Short mmCIF file of C-alpha atoms in Angstrom, two decimals:
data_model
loop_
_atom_site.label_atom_id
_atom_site.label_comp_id
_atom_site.label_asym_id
_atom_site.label_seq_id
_atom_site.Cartn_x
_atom_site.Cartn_y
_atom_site.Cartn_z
CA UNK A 6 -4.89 24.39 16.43
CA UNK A 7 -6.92 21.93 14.37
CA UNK A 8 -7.68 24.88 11.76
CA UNK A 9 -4.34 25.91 11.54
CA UNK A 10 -3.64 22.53 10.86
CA UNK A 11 -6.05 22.01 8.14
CA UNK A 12 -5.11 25.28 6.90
CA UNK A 13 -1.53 23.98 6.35
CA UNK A 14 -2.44 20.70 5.01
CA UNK A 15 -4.63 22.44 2.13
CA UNK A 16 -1.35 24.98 1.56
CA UNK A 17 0.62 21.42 0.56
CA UNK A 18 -2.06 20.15 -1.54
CA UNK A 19 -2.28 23.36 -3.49
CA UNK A 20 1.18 22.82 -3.94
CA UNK A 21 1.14 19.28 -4.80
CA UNK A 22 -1.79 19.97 -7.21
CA UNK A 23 0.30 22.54 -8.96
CA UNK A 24 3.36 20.25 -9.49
CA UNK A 25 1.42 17.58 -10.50
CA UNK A 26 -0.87 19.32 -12.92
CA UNK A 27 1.99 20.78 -14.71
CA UNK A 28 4.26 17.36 -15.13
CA UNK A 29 0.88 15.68 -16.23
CA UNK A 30 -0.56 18.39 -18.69
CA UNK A 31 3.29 18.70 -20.32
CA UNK A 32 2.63 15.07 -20.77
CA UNK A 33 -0.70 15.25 -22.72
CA UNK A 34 0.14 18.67 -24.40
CA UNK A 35 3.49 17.39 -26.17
CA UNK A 36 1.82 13.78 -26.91
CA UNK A 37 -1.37 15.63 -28.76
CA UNK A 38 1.04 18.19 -30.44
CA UNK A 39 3.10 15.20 -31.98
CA UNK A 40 -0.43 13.73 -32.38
CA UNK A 41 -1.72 16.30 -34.66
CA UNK A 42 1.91 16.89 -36.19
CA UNK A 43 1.93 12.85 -37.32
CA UNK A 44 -1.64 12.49 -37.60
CA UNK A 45 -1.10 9.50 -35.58
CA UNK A 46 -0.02 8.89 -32.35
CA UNK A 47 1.96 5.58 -31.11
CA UNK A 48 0.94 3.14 -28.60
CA UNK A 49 3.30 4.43 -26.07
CA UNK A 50 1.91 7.98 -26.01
CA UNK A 51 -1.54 6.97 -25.48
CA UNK A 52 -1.23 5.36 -22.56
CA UNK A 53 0.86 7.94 -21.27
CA UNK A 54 -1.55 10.68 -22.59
CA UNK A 55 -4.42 8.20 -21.12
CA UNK A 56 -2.76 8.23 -17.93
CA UNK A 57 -1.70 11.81 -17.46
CA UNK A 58 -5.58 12.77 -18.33
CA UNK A 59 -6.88 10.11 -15.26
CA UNK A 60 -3.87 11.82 -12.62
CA UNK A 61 -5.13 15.38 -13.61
CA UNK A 62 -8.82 14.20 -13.21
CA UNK A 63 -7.65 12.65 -9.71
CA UNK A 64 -5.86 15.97 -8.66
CA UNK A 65 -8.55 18.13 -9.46
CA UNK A 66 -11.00 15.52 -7.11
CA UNK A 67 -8.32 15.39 -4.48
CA UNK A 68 -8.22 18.79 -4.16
CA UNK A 69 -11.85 19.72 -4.90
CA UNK A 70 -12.52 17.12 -1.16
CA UNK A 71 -9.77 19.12 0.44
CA UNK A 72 -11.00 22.10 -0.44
CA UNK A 73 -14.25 21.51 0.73
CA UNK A 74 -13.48 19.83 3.91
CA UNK A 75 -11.76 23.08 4.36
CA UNK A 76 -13.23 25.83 3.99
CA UNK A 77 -17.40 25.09 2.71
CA UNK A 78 -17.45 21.70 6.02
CA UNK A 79 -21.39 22.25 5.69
CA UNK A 80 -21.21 20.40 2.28
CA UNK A 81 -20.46 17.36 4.16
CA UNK A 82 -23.79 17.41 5.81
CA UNK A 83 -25.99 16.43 2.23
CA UNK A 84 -25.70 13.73 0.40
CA UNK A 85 -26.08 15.14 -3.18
CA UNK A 86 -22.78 17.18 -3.65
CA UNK A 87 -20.21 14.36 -2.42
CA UNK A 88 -21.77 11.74 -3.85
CA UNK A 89 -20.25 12.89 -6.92
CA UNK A 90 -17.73 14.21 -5.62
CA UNK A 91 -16.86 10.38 -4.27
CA UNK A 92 -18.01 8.79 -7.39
CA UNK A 93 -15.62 10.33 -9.36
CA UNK A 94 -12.73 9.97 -6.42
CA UNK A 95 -13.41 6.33 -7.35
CA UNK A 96 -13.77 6.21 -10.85
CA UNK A 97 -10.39 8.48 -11.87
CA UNK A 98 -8.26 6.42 -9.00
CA UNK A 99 -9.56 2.69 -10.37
CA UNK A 100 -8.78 4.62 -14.11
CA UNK A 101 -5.79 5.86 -12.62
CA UNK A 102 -4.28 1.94 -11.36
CA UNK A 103 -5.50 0.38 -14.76
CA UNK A 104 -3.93 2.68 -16.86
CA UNK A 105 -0.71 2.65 -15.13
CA UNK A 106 -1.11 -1.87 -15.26
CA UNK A 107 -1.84 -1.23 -19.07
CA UNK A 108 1.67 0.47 -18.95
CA UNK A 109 3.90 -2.05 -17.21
CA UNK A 110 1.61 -4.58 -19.14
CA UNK A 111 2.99 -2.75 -22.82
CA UNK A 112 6.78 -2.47 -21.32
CA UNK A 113 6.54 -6.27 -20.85
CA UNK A 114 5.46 -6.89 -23.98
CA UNK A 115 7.73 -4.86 -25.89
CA UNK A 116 10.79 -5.40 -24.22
CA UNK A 117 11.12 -8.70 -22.64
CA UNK A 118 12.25 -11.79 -24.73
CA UNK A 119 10.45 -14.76 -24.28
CA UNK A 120 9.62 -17.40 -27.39
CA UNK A 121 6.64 -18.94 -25.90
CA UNK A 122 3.88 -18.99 -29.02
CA UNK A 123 1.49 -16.93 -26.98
CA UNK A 124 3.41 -14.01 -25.55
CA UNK A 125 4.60 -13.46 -29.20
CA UNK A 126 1.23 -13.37 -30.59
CA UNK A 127 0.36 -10.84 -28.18
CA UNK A 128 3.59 -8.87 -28.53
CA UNK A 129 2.62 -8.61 -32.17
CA UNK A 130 -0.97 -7.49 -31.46
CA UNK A 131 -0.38 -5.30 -28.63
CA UNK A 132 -0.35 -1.82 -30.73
CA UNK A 133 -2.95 -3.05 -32.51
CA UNK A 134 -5.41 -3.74 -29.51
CA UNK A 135 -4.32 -0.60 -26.88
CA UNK A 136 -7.03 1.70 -27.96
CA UNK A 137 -9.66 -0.74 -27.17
CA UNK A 138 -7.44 -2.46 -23.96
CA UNK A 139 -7.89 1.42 -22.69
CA UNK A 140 -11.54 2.01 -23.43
CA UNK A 141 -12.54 -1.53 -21.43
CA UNK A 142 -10.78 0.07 -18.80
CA UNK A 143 -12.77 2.84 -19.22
CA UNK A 144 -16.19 1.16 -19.43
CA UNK A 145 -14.86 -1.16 -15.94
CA UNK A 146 -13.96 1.56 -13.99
CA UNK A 147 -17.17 3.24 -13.97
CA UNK A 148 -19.05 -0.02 -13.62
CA UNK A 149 -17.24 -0.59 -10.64
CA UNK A 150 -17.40 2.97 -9.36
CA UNK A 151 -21.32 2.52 -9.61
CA UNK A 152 -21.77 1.21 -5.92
CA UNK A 153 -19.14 4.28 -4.38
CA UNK A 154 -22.13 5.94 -4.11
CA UNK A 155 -25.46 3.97 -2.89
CA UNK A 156 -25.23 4.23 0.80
CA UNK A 157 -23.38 7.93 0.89
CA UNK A 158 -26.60 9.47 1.91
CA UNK A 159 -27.50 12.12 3.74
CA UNK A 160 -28.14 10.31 6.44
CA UNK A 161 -24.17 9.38 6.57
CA UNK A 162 -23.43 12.62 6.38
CA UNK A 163 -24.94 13.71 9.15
CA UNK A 164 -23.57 11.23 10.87
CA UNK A 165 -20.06 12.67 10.07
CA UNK A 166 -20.84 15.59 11.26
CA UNK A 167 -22.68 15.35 14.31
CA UNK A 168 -20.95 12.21 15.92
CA UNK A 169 -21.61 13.24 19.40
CA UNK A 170 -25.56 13.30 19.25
CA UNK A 171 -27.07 10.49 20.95
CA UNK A 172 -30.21 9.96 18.92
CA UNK A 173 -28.07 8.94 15.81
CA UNK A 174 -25.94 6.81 17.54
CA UNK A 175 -28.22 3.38 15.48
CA UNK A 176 -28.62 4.85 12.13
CA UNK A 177 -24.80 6.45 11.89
CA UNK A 178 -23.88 2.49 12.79
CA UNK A 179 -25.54 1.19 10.14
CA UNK A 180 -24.07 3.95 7.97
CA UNK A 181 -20.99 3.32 8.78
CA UNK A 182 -21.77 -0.61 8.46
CA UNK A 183 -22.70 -0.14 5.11
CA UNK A 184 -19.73 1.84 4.17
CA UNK A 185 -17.43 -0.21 5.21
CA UNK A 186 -18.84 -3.23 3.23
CA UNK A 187 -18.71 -0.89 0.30
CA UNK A 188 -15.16 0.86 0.87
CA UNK A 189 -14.01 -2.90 1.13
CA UNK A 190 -15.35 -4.25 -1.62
CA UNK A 191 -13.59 -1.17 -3.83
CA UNK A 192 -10.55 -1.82 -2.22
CA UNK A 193 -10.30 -5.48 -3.24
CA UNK A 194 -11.42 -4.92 -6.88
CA UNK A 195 -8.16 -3.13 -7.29
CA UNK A 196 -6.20 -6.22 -6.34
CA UNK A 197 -6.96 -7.32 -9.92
CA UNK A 198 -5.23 -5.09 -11.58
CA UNK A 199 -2.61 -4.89 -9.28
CA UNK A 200 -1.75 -8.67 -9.20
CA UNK A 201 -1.51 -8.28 -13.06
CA UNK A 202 0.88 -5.18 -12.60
CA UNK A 203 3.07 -7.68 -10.31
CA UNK A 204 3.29 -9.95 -12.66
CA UNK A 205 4.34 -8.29 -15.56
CA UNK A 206 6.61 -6.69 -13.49
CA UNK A 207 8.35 -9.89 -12.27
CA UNK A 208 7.93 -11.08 -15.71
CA UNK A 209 10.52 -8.34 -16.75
CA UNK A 210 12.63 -8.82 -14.08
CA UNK A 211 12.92 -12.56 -15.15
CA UNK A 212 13.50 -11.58 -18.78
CA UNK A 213 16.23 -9.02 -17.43
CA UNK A 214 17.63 -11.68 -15.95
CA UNK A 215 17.64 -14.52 -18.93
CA UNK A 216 19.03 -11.50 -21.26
CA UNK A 217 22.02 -10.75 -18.70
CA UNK A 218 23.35 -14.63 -18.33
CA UNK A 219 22.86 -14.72 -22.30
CA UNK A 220 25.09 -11.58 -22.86
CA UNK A 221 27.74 -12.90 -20.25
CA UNK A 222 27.22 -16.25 -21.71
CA UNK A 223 28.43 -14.74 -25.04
CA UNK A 224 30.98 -12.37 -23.59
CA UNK A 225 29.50 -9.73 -25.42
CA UNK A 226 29.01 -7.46 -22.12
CA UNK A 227 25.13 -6.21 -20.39
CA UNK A 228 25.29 -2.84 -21.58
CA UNK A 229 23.39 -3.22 -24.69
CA UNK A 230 19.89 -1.71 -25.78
CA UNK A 231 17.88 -4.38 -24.67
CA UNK A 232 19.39 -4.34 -21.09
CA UNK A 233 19.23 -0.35 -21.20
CA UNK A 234 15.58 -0.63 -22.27
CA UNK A 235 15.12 -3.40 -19.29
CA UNK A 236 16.30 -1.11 -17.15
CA UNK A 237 14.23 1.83 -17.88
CA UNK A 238 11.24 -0.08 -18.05
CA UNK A 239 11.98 -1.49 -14.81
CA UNK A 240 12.97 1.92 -12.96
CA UNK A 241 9.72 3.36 -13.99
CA UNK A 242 7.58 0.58 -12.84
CA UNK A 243 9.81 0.45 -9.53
CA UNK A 244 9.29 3.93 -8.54
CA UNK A 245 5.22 3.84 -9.40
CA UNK A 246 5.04 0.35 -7.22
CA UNK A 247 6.59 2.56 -4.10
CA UNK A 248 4.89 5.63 -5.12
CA UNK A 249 1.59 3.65 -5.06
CA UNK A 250 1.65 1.51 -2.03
CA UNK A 251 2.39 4.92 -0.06
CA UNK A 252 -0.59 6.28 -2.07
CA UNK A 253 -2.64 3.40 -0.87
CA UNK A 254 -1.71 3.32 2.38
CA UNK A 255 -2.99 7.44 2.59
CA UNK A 256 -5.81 6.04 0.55
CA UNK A 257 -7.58 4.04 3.13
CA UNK A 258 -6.51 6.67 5.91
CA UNK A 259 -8.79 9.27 3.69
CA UNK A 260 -11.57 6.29 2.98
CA UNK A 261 -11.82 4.67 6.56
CA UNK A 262 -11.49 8.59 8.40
CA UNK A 263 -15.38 8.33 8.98
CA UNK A 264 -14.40 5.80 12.11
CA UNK A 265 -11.87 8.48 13.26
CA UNK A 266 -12.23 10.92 16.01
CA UNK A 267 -11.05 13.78 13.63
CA UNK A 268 -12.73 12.93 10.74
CA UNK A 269 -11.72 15.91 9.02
CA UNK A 270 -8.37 16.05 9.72
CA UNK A 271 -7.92 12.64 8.59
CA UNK A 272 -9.00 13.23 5.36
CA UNK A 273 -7.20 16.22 4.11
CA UNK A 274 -3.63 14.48 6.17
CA UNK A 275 -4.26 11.35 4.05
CA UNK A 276 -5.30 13.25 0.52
CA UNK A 277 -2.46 15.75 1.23
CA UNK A 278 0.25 12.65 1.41
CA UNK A 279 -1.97 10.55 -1.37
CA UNK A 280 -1.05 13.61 -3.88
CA UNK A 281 2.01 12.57 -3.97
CA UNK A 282 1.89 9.93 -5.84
CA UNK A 283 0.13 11.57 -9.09
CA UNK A 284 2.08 14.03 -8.60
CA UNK A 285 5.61 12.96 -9.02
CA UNK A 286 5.45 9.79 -11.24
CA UNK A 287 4.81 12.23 -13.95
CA UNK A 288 8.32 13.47 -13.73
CA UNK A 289 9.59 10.07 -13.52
CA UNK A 290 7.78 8.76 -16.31
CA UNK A 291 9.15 12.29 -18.25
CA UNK A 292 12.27 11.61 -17.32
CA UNK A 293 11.74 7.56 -18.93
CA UNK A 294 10.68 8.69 -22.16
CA UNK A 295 13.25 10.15 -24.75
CA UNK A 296 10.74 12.40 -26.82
CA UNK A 297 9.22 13.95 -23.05
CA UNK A 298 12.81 14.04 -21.47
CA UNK A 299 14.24 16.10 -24.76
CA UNK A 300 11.05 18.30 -25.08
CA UNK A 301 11.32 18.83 -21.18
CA UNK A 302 15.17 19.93 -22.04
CA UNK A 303 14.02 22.01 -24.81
CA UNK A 304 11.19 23.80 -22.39
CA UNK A 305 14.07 24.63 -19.70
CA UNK A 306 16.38 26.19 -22.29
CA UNK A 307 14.02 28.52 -23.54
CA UNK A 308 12.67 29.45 -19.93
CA UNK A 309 16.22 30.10 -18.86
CA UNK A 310 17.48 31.99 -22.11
CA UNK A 311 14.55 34.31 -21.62
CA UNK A 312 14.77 34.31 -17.92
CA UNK A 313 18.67 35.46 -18.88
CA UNK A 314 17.41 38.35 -21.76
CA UNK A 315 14.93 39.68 -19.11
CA UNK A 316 17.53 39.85 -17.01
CA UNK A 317 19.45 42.23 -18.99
#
């Protein structure tokens, strides 16, 4: 029953995978076409293009674990092949949260209306500063990933997979000991980015708000391009904070399954739900943009007016 199980749960992450890798590589593939069209690319589309490279990098690890898990289980016994395999879990899902904070963080800038000195300084250096914003992120994210992968030894993982041998029973609770500290520790380090992600986002909520009472105040209506652009902004970052906290919560179901009964089956049901999140905020964030929401229209049409020739 518990292989059928598994069996299933690596069925939905194929799927999952598939859907994500598409909305994601549509992203990067028409941002690099305009790219090399322009010779340039805007601030806007390299995050996004930033981003979309991190999810497919985290949907490739995702399903490389589940995979494994699955059908090669032995792997889990050395240390060597999942300690890169965890290092790089680590590194593409801290890339993955900073990205997406560097995103809310450029929607703040460049939509909300404040007149403090500072925050318009910023908001005129923004584009000029996103390349290297993105490449700190970079350089942090795999300085943080570093300790992912100092006490997944052997050892551990031999302790995963023989929990019911007595003579392990001290080392496999030191192990585990040590991997909590560790899974801890990465857990809090994306608070940071997080907290600033919640504050730009109630930043823009605020400015929404300042820009509505102005417009009424005016009796010019709340239905201009500012408030539409508020809006946007704000449904994107809406649906990635829900998205994310039920990508979390999986998270440290996949992360903590070594104190589980089922370690196995922990994993792939957490990584199987935790797709989802990569996943779908592509579409979302497709569906945001006007240049990705009329190439996306453009891609249908031609799918369905050859899916109509075919037909006859």
């Amino acid at each position: 029953m518990t292989d059928k199980l598994q069996t299933a749960l690596l069925i939905l992450a194929v799927g999952e995978f598939s859907v994500g890798i598409l909305g994601n590589a549509f992203i990067g593939l028409v941002n690099c076409v305009d790219w090399v069209k322009k010779r340039k690319i805007a601030s806007i589309d390299l995050i996004l293009t930033s981003l979309a490279i991190s999810r497919i990098c985290l949907l490739c690890i995702i399903l490389l674990d589940c995979s494994t898990l699955v059908l090669y289980p032995d792997v889990y016994a050395t240390g060597k092949q999942m300690r890169i395999i965890d290092f790089f879990w680590t590194l593409t899902n801290h890339l993955n949260i900073w990205f997406a904070t560097c995103l809310s963080i450029y929607y703040f800038f460049k939509i909300a209306n404040f007149f403090h000195p500072v925050f318009l300084w910023m908001k005129w250096r923004i584009d000029r500063e996103i390349f290297w914003i993105l490449l700190g992120c970079l350089v942090l994210s795999v300085f943080i990933s570093l300790p992912a992968t100092e006490n997944l030894n052997a050892d551990f993982r031999r302790c995963v997979k023989a929990k019911r041998k007595t003579n392990l029973t001290w080392s496999c609770r030191v192990n585990k000991n040590q991997h909590a500290s560790t899974k801890l520790f990465l857990n809090l380090v994306t608070l940071l980015p997080f907290s600033v992600f919640l504050m730009s986002f109630f930043l823009l909520i605020l400015s929404l708000h300042r820009h509505i009472r102005q417009m009424q105040l005016s009796a010019t209506g709340c239905r201009d391009p500012s408030t539409e652009a508020h809006v946007r902004a704000l449904k994107a970052v809406i649906s990635f904070l829900l998205l994310f906290i039920a990508y979390c919560l999986c998270f440290l179901i996949a992360t903590s399954s070594y104190f589980m009964s089922e370690t196995e089956l922990a994993v792939i049901f957490g990584e199987s739900i935790a797709l989802i999140y990569p996943s779908t905020h592509s579409f979302i964030l497709i569906l945001g943009n006007n240049k990705l929401r009329h190439a996306s229209l453009r891609v249908l049409w031609k799918v369905m007016h050859i899916l109509k020739v075919r037909q006859f």
